[in-house]
JSON list of C-alpha atoms in Angstrom, two decimals:
[
{"chain": "A", "resi": 1, "resn": "THR", "atom": "CA", "xyz": [99.82, 113.56, 80.44]},
{"chain": "A", "resi": 2, "resn": "TYR", "atom": "CA", "xyz": [101.65, 112.90, 83.72]},
{"chain": "A", "resi": 3, "resn": "ILE", "atom": "CA", "xyz": [99.91, 115.83, 85.41]},
{"chain": "A", "resi": 4, "resn": "HIS", "atom": "CA", "xyz": [96.53, 114.53, 84.20]},
{"chain": "A", "resi": 5, "resn": "MET", "atom": "CA", "xyz": [97.28, 111.18, 85.85]},
{"chain": "A", "resi": 6, "resn": "GLN", "atom": "CA", "xyz": [97.63, 112.72, 89.30]},
{"chain": "A", "resi": 7, "resn": "ASP", "atom": "CA", "xyz": [93.97, 112.29, 90.29]},
{"chain": "A", "resi": 8, "resn": "ALA", "atom": "CA", "xyz": [91.81, 109.18, 90.75]},
{"chain": "A", "resi": 9, "resn": "LYS", "atom": "CA", "xyz": [90.02, 109.73, 87.43]},
{"chain": "A", "resi": 10, "resn": "GLY", "atom": "CA", "xyz": [93.29, 109.95, 85.52]},
{"chain": "A", "resi": 11, "resn": "ILE", "atom": "CA", "xyz": [94.63, 106.86, 87.29]},
{"chain": "A", "resi": 12, "resn": "ALA", "atom": "CA", "xyz": [91.44, 104.93, 86.44]},
{"chain": "A", "resi": 13, "resn": "GLU", "atom": "CA", "xyz": [91.83, 105.98, 82.78]},
{"chain": "A", "resi": 14, "resn": "LEU", "atom": "CA", "xyz": [95.45, 104.82, 82.81]},
{"chain": "A", "resi": 15, "resn": "VAL", "atom": "CA", "xyz": [94.46, 101.42, 84.24]},
{"chain": "A", "resi": 16, "resn": "GLU", "atom": "CA", "xyz": [91.66, 101.11, 81.68]},
{"chain": "A", "resi": 17, "resn": "GLY", "atom": "CA", "xyz": [94.12, 102.01, 78.93]},
{"chain": "A", "resi": 18, "resn": "LEU", "atom": "CA", "xyz": [96.44, 99.27, 80.14]},
{"chain": "A", "resi": 19, "resn": "ARG", "atom": "CA", "xyz": [93.60, 96.74, 80.04]},
{"chain": "A", "resi": 20, "resn": "ALA", "atom": "CA", "xyz": [92.51, 97.87, 76.56]},
{"chain": "A", "resi": 21, "resn": "ASN", "atom": "CA", "xyz": [96.05, 97.71, 75.16]},
{"chain": "A", "resi": 22, "resn": "ILE", "atom": "CA", "xyz": [97.37, 94.72, 77.10]},
{"chain": "A", "resi": 23, "resn": "ASP", "atom": "CA", "xyz": [98.61, 93.03, 73.91]},
{"chain": "A", "resi": 24, "resn": "ASN", "atom": "CA", "xyz": [100.73, 96.02, 72.92]},
{"chain": "A", "resi": 25, "resn": "HIS", "atom": "CA", "xyz": [104.19, 95.70, 74.46]},
{"chain": "A", "resi": 26, "resn": "ALA", "atom": "CA", "xyz": [105.04, 99.40, 74.30]},
{"chain": "A", "resi": 27, "resn": "ALA", "atom": "CA", "xyz": [101.68, 100.44, 75.78]},
{"chain": "A", "resi": 28, "resn": "ALA", "atom": "CA", "xyz": [101.90, 97.86, 78.57]},
{"chain": "A", "resi": 29, "resn": "PHE", "atom": "CA", "xyz": [105.43, 98.96, 79.41]},
{"chain": "A", "resi": 30, "resn": "ALA", "atom": "CA", "xyz": [104.52, 102.66, 79.40]},
{"chain": "A", "resi": 31, "resn": "ALA", "atom": "CA", "xyz": [101.39, 102.17, 81.52]},
{"chain": "A", "resi": 32, "resn": "CYS", "atom": "CA", "xyz": [103.22, 100.05, 84.11]},
{"chain": "A", "resi": 33, "resn": "GLN", "atom": "CA", "xyz": [106.08, 102.54, 84.18]},
{"chain": "A", "resi": 34, "resn": "MET", "atom": "CA", "xyz": [103.65, 105.41, 84.74]},
{"chain": "A", "resi": 35, "resn": "LEU", "atom": "CA", "xyz": [101.85, 103.53, 87.53]},
{"chain": "A", "resi": 36, "resn": "ALA", "atom": "CA", "xyz": [105.20, 102.87, 89.21]},
{"chain": "A", "resi": 37, "resn": "ARG", "atom": "CA", "xyz": [106.10, 106.56, 89.04]},
{"chain": "A", "resi": 38, "resn": "LEU", "atom": "CA", "xyz": [102.72, 107.63, 90.37]},
{"chain": "A", "resi": 39, "resn": "THR", "atom": "CA", "xyz": [102.83, 105.35, 93.40]},
{"chain": "A", "resi": 40, "resn": "VAL", "atom": "CA", "xyz": [106.46, 105.64, 94.47]},
{"chain": "A", "resi": 41, "resn": "GLY", "atom": "CA", "xyz": [107.00, 107.08, 97.93]},
{"chain": "A", "resi": 42, "resn": "GLU", "atom": "CA", "xyz": [104.20, 107.93, 100.31]},
{"chain": "A", "resi": 43, "resn": "GLN", "atom": "CA", "xyz": [101.42, 108.25, 97.74]},
{"chain": "A", "resi": 44, "resn": "VAL", "atom": "CA", "xyz": [98.64, 106.58, 99.73]},
{"chain": "A", "resi": 45, "resn": "GLU", "atom": "CA", "xyz": [95.79, 108.29, 97.84]},
{"chain": "A", "resi": 46, "resn": "LYS", "atom": "CA", "xyz": [97.25, 107.39, 94.47]},
{"chain": "A", "resi": 47, "resn": "ALA", "atom": "CA", "xyz": [97.91, 103.83, 95.57]},
{"chain": "A", "resi": 48, "resn": "ALA", "atom": "CA", "xyz": [94.32, 103.52, 96.77]},
{"chain": "A", "resi": 49, "resn": "ALA", "atom": "CA", "xyz": [93.12, 104.87, 93.40]},
{"chain": "A", "resi": 50, "resn": "VAL", "atom": "CA", "xyz": [95.22, 102.26, 91.57]},
{"chain": "A", "resi": 51, "resn": "VAL", "atom": "CA", "xyz": [93.72, 99.48, 93.68]},
{"chain": "A", "resi": 52, "resn": "LYS", "atom": "CA", "xyz": [90.17, 100.80, 93.30]},
{"chain": "A", "resi": 53, "resn": "ALA", "atom": "CA", "xyz": [90.58, 100.96, 89.51]},
{"chain": "A", "resi": 54, "resn": "GLY", "atom": "CA", "xyz": [91.72, 97.32, 89.39]},
{"chain": "A", "resi": 55, "resn": "GLY", "atom": "CA", "xyz": [95.32, 98.31, 88.79]},
{"chain": "A", "resi": 56, "resn": "ILE", "atom": "CA", "xyz": [96.85, 95.38, 90.63]},
{"chain": "A", "resi": 57, "resn": "GLU", "atom": "CA", "xyz": [95.06, 92.86, 88.43]},
{"chain": "A", "resi": 58, "resn": "ALA", "atom": "CA", "xyz": [95.80, 94.88, 85.27]},
{"chain": "A", "resi": 59, "resn": "VAL", "atom": "CA", "xyz": [99.51, 95.13, 86.09]},
{"chain": "A", "resi": 60, "resn": "LEU", "atom": "CA", "xyz": [99.71, 91.41, 86.90]},
{"chain": "A", "resi": 61, "resn": "ALA", "atom": "CA", "xyz": [97.93, 90.64, 83.61]},
{"chain": "A", "resi": 62, "resn": "ALA", "atom": "CA", "xyz": [100.45, 92.78, 81.73]},
{"chain": "A", "resi": 63, "resn": "GLY", "atom": "CA", "xyz": [103.27, 90.91, 83.45]},
{"chain": "A", "resi": 64, "resn": "ALA", "atom": "CA", "xyz": [101.76, 87.56, 82.49]},
{"chain": "A", "resi": 65, "resn": "LYS", "atom": "CA", "xyz": [101.11, 88.66, 78.90]},
{"chain": "A", "resi": 66, "resn": "HIS", "atom": "CA", "xyz": [104.65, 89.99, 78.47]},
{"chain": "A", "resi": 67, "resn": "ALA", "atom": "CA", "xyz": [106.44, 87.55, 80.79]},
{"chain": "A", "resi": 68, "resn": "GLY", "atom": "CA", "xyz": [109.40, 87.33, 78.43]},
{"chain": "A", "resi": 69, "resn": "SER", "atom": "CA", "xyz": [109.97, 91.09, 78.48]},
{"chain": "A", "resi": 70, "resn": "ALA", "atom": "CA", "xyz": [112.40, 92.13, 81.17]},
{"chain": "A", "resi": 71, "resn": "GLN", "atom": "CA", "xyz": [111.28, 95.74, 80.66]},
{"chain": "A", "resi": 72, "resn": "VAL", "atom": "CA", "xyz": [107.64, 95.03, 81.43]},
{"chain": "A", "resi": 73, "resn": "VAL", "atom": "CA", "xyz": [108.16, 92.64, 84.34]},
{"chain": "A", "resi": 74, "resn": "GLU", "atom": "CA", "xyz": [110.64, 95.02, 85.95]},
{"chain": "A", "resi": 75, "resn": "GLN", "atom": "CA", "xyz": [107.96, 97.72, 85.90]},
{"chain": "A", "resi": 76, "resn": "VAL", "atom": "CA", "xyz": [105.34, 95.29, 87.22]},
{"chain": "A", "resi": 77, "resn": "CYS", "atom": "CA", "xyz": [107.59, 94.55, 90.20]},
{"chain": "A", "resi": 78, "resn": "ARG", "atom": "CA", "xyz": [108.18, 98.30, 90.71]},
{"chain": "A", "resi": 79, "resn": "VAL", "atom": "CA", "xyz": [104.43, 98.92, 90.87]},
{"chain": "A", "resi": 80, "resn": "LEU", "atom": "CA", "xyz": [103.91, 96.08, 93.35]},
{"chain": "A", "resi": 81, "resn": "ARG", "atom": "CA", "xyz": [106.74, 97.20, 95.62]},
{"chain": "A", "resi": 82, "resn": "SER", "atom": "CA", "xyz": [105.48, 100.77, 95.59]},
{"chain": "A", "resi": 83, "resn": "LEU", "atom": "CA", "xyz": [101.93, 99.72, 96.39]},
{"chain": "A", "resi": 84, "resn": "ALA", "atom": "CA", "xyz": [103.01, 97.31, 99.14]},
{"chain": "A", "resi": 85, "resn": "PHE", "atom": "CA", "xyz": [104.60, 100.13, 101.14]},
{"chain": "A", "resi": 86, "resn": "ASP", "atom": "CA", "xyz": [101.34, 101.97, 101.61]},
{"chain": "A", "resi": 87, "resn": "SER", "atom": "CA", "xyz": [98.95, 99.91, 103.70]},
{"chain": "A", "resi": 88, "resn": "GLY", "atom": "CA", "xyz": [98.06, 96.49, 104.99]},
{"chain": "A", "resi": 89, "resn": "GLU", "atom": "CA", "xyz": [94.87, 96.51, 102.92]},
{"chain": "A", "resi": 90, "resn": "ILE", "atom": "CA", "xyz": [96.75, 97.17, 99.70]},
{"chain": "A", "resi": 91, "resn": "ASN", "atom": "CA", "xyz": [99.33, 94.57, 100.65]},
{"chain": "A", "resi": 92, "resn": "ALA", "atom": "CA", "xyz": [96.50, 92.06, 101.21]},
{"chain": "A", "resi": 93, "resn": "ALA", "atom": "CA", "xyz": [95.02, 92.95, 97.80]},
{"chain": "A", "resi": 94, "resn": "ILE", "atom": "CA", "xyz": [98.37, 92.27, 96.12]},
{"chain": "A", "resi": 95, "resn": "VAL", "atom": "CA", "xyz": [98.60, 88.90, 97.84]},
{"chain": "A", "resi": 96, "resn": "ALA", "atom": "CA", "xyz": [94.98, 88.00, 97.02]},
{"chain": "A", "resi": 97, "resn": "ALA", "atom": "CA", "xyz": [95.57, 88.81, 93.35]},
{"chain": "A", "resi": 98, "resn": "GLY", "atom": "CA", "xyz": [98.53, 86.40, 93.19]},
{"chain": "A", "resi": 99, "resn": "GLY", "atom": "CA", "xyz": [101.25, 89.04, 93.42]},
{"chain": "A", "resi": 100, "resn": "ILE", "atom": "CA", "xyz": [103.65, 86.86, 95.40]},
{"chain": "A", "resi": 101, "resn": "GLU", "atom": "CA", "xyz": [103.46, 84.01, 92.93]},
{"chain": "A", "resi": 102, "resn": "ALA", "atom": "CA", "xyz": [103.78, 86.41, 89.99]},
{"chain": "A", "resi": 103, "resn": "VAL", "atom": "CA", "xyz": [106.97, 87.96, 91.41]},
{"chain": "A", "resi": 104, "resn": "VAL", "atom": "CA", "xyz": [108.45, 84.54, 92.14]},
{"chain": "A", "resi": 105, "resn": "ARG", "atom": "CA", "xyz": [107.71, 83.49, 88.54]},
{"chain": "A", "resi": 106, "resn": "VAL", "atom": "CA", "xyz": [109.44, 86.63, 87.29]},
{"chain": "A", "resi": 107, "resn": "MET", "atom": "CA", "xyz": [112.48, 85.80, 89.41]},
{"chain": "A", "resi": 108, "resn": "GLY", "atom": "CA", "xyz": [112.64, 82.28, 88.00]},
{"chain": "A", "resi": 109, "resn": "GLU", "atom": "CA", "xyz": [112.36, 83.50, 84.41]},
{"chain": "A", "resi": 110, "resn": "HIS", "atom": "CA", "xyz": [114.74, 86.49, 84.63]},
{"chain": "A", "resi": 111, "resn": "GLN", "atom": "CA", "xyz": [117.52, 85.33, 86.95]},
{"chain": "A", "resi": 112, "resn": "ALA", "atom": "CA", "xyz": [120.19, 86.73, 84.65]},
{"chain": "A", "resi": 113, "resn": "ASN", "atom": "CA", "xyz": [118.73, 90.26, 84.65]},
{"chain": "A", "resi": 114, "resn": "ALA", "atom": "CA", "xyz": [120.07, 92.23, 87.61]},
{"chain": "A", "resi": 115, "resn": "ALA", "atom": "CA", "xyz": [117.52, 95.06, 87.26]},
{"chain": "A", "resi": 116, "resn": "VAL", "atom": "CA", "xyz": [114.57, 92.67, 87.27]},
{"chain": "A", "resi": 117, "resn": "MET", "atom": "CA", "xyz": [115.99, 90.76, 90.24]},
{"chain": "A", "resi": 118, "resn": "GLN", "atom": "CA", "xyz": [116.47, 94.01, 92.17]},
{"chain": "A", "resi": 119, "resn": "GLU", "atom": "CA", "xyz": [112.85, 95.05, 91.67]},
{"chain": "A", "resi": 120, "resn": "ALA", "atom": "CA", "xyz": [111.57, 91.54, 92.36]},
{"chain": "A", "resi": 121, "resn": "CYS", "atom": "CA", "xyz": [113.53, 91.26, 95.63]},
{"chain": "A", "resi": 122, "resn": "TRP", "atom": "CA", "xyz": [112.37, 94.70, 96.64]},
{"chain": "A", "resi": 123, "resn": "ALA", "atom": "CA", "xyz": [108.74, 93.84, 95.80]},
{"chain": "A", "resi": 124, "resn": "LEU", "atom": "CA", "xyz": [108.83, 90.63, 97.83]},
{"chain": "A", "resi": 125, "resn": "CYS", "atom": "CA", "xyz": [110.53, 92.44, 100.70]},
{"chain": "A", "resi": 126, "resn": "SER", "atom": "CA", "xyz": [107.86, 95.15, 100.64]},
{"chain": "A", "resi": 127, "resn": "ILE", "atom": "CA", "xyz": [105.10, 92.55, 100.60]},
{"chain": "A", "resi": 128, "resn": "GLY", "atom": "CA", "xyz": [106.73, 90.24, 103.15]},
{"chain": "A", "resi": 129, "resn": "THR", "atom": "CA", "xyz": [107.88, 92.83, 105.66]},
{"chain": "A", "resi": 130, "resn": "GLY", "atom": "CA", "xyz": [105.47, 95.69, 105.00]},
{"chain": "A", "resi": 131, "resn": "PRO", "atom": "CA", "xyz": [102.17, 96.63, 106.61]},
{"chain": "A", "resi": 132, "resn": "GLY", "atom": "CA", "xyz": [100.01, 93.64, 107.42]},
{"chain": "A", "resi": 133, "resn": "SER", "atom": "CA", "xyz": [102.74, 91.06, 106.97]},
{"chain": "A", "resi": 134, "resn": "ASP", "atom": "CA", "xyz": [102.54, 88.09, 109.33]},
{"chain": "A", "resi": 135, "resn": "GLN", "atom": "CA", "xyz": [103.67, 84.48, 109.62]},
{"chain": "A", "resi": 136, "resn": "ALA", "atom": "CA", "xyz": [101.00, 83.27, 107.18]},
{"chain": "A", "resi": 137, "resn": "LEU", "atom": "CA", "xyz": [102.27, 85.72, 104.59]},
{"chain": "A", "resi": 138, "resn": "GLN", "atom": "CA", "xyz": [105.89, 84.69, 105.12]},
{"chain": "A", "resi": 139, "resn": "LYS", "atom": "CA", "xyz": [104.81, 81.05, 104.77]},
{"chain": "A", "resi": 140, "resn": "ARG", "atom": "CA", "xyz": [103.11, 81.87, 101.48]},
{"chain": "A", "resi": 141, "resn": "ILE", "atom": "CA", "xyz": [106.26, 83.57, 100.20]},
{"chain": "A", "resi": 142, "resn": "LYS", "atom": "CA", "xyz": [108.36, 80.60, 101.26]},
{"chain": "A", "resi": 143, "resn": "ASP", "atom": "CA", "xyz": [105.87, 78.09, 99.79]},
{"chain": "A", "resi": 144, "resn": "ALA", "atom": "CA", "xyz": [105.89, 79.99, 96.48]},
{"chain": "A", "resi": 145, "resn": "GLY", "atom": "CA", "xyz": [109.59, 79.13, 96.18]},
{"chain": "A", "resi": 146, "resn": "ALA", "atom": "CA", "xyz": [111.01, 82.59, 96.78]},
{"chain": "A", "resi": 147, "resn": "GLU", "atom": "CA", "xyz": [113.78, 81.70, 99.21]},
{"chain": "A", "resi": 148, "resn": "PRO", "atom": "CA", "xyz": [116.26, 79.98, 96.85]},
{"chain": "A", "resi": 149, "resn": "LEU", "atom": "CA", "xyz": [115.65, 82.60, 94.15]},
{"chain": "A", "resi": 150, "resn": "VAL", "atom": "CA", "xyz": [116.21, 85.46, 96.58]},
{"chain": "A", "resi": 151, "resn": "ARG", "atom": "CA", "xyz": [119.36, 83.77, 97.92]},
{"chain": "A", "resi": 152, "resn": "ALA", "atom": "CA", "xyz": [120.67, 83.43, 94.36]},
{"chain": "A", "resi": 153, "resn": "ALA", "atom": "CA", "xyz": [119.82, 87.06, 93.59]},
{"chain": "A", "resi": 154, "resn": "VAL", "atom": "CA", "xyz": [121.61, 88.32, 96.72]},
{"chain": "A", "resi": 155, "resn": "ALA", "atom": "CA", "xyz": [124.67, 86.19, 95.92]},
{"chain": "A", "resi": 156, "resn": "ALA", "atom": "CA", "xyz": [124.84, 87.10, 92.22]},
{"chain": "A", "resi": 157, "resn": "PRO", "atom": "CA", "xyz": [128.07, 88.85, 91.24]},
{"chain": "A", "resi": 158, "resn": "ASP", "atom": "CA", "xyz": [126.11, 91.70, 89.62]},
{"chain": "A", "resi": 159, "resn": "ALA", "atom": "CA", "xyz": [123.64, 92.12, 92.50]},
{"chain": "A", "resi": 160, "resn": "SER", "atom": "CA", "xyz": [123.02, 95.75, 93.34]},
{"chain": "A", "resi": 161, "resn": "ASP", "atom": "CA", "xyz": [123.23, 97.07, 96.89]},
{"chain": "A", "resi": 162, "resn": "PHE", "atom": "CA", "xyz": [119.42, 97.31, 96.89]},
{"chain": "A", "resi": 163, "resn": "THR", "atom": "CA", "xyz": [119.11, 93.68, 95.83]},
{"chain": "A", "resi": 164, "resn": "LYS", "atom": "CA", "xyz": [121.42, 92.64, 98.64]},
{"chain": "A", "resi": 165, "resn": "LYS", "atom": "CA", "xyz": [119.72, 94.87, 101.22]},
{"chain": "A", "resi": 166, "resn": "LYS", "atom": "CA", "xyz": [116.10, 94.07, 100.34]},
{"chain": "A", "resi": 167, "resn": "GLY", "atom": "CA", "xyz": [116.78, 90.42, 99.59]},
{"chain": "A", "resi": 168, "resn": "GLN", "atom": "CA", "xyz": [118.59, 89.92, 102.88]},
{"chain": "A", "resi": 169, "resn": "ALA", "atom": "CA", "xyz": [115.82, 91.71, 104.80]},
{"chain": "A", "resi": 170, "resn": "LEU", "atom": "CA", "xyz": [113.30, 89.28, 103.31]},
{"chain": "A", "resi": 171, "resn": "LEU", "atom": "CA", "xyz": [115.53, 86.27, 104.01]},
{"chain": "A", "resi": 172, "resn": "ASP", "atom": "CA", "xyz": [115.91, 87.42, 107.61]},
{"chain": "A", "resi": 173, "resn": "LYS", "atom": "CA", "xyz": [112.13, 87.69, 107.95]},
{"chain": "A", "resi": 174, "resn": "LEU", "atom": "CA", "xyz": [111.68, 84.22, 106.42]},
{"chain": "A", "resi": 175, "resn": "MET", "atom": "CA", "xyz": [114.25, 82.82, 108.85]},
{"chain": "A", "resi": 176, "resn": "VAL", "atom": "CA", "xyz": [112.31, 84.26, 111.79]},
{"chain": "A", "resi": 177, "resn": "PHE", "atom": "CA", "xyz": [109.21, 82.55, 110.39]},
{"chain": "A", "resi": 178, "resn": "VAL", "atom": "CA", "xyz": [111.05, 79.20, 110.20]},
{"chain": "A", "resi": 179, "resn": "CYS", "atom": "CA", "xyz": [112.31, 79.56, 113.77]},
{"chain": "A", "resi": 180, "resn": "VAL", "atom": "CA", "xyz": [108.82, 80.37, 115.07]},
{"chain": "A", "resi": 181, "resn": "PHE", "atom": "CA", "xyz": [107.30, 77.53, 113.03]},
{"chain": "A", "resi": 182, "resn": "VAL", "atom": "CA", "xyz": [109.82, 74.99, 114.38]},
{"chain": "A", "resi": 183, "resn": "TYR", "atom": "CA", "xyz": [109.40, 76.28, 117.93]},
{"chain": "A", "resi": 184, "resn": "MET", "atom": "CA", "xyz": [105.60, 76.01, 117.72]},
{"chain": "A", "resi": 185, "resn": "HIS", "atom": "CA", "xyz": [105.82, 72.42, 116.47]},
{"chain": "A", "resi": 186, "resn": "ILE", "atom": "CA", "xyz": [108.25, 71.41, 119.20]},
{"chain": "A", "resi": 187, "resn": "LEU", "atom": "CA", "xyz": [105.85, 72.71, 121.86]},
{"chain": "A", "resi": 188, "resn": "ARG", "atom": "CA", "xyz": [102.97, 70.58, 120.58]}
]
């Protein structure tokens, strides 16, 4: 099955399967997990196929439907972070679909789950510092309420090294945004 999913047709079938079985926890988890595996690393063609098939919206819908499932939302964040690495256009599609707000919601609902917080911090870092990121995007992340949740995740006693690294990278980027914003308002 994994080999079949390597091309755009197989990816489109996987996304359609996710949509058709969105109510089924196991199916939603498996589809999100497979999409995360397919798009990890420099898989630009596969990422583009996921976007073209409506994969961002399908993954976000699965996360909303199974918001209480740490397993599903962890995979949703993994897909988003993998996709955000690839291009500014894909990053913009994630943002337009409400990906920032979805990840922030996940962080608020799963603060006690270190694995979810790691993937959520990494996803926000990928979105907020990746291709196409700018001050407007950092403002949107900040306005969504990410900063205190990321600070808490980085400071958590069970925070992984990745959580600390990716969370701090995002916080640093948000701090640069604040400094630029304050500087611009002082010059007015």
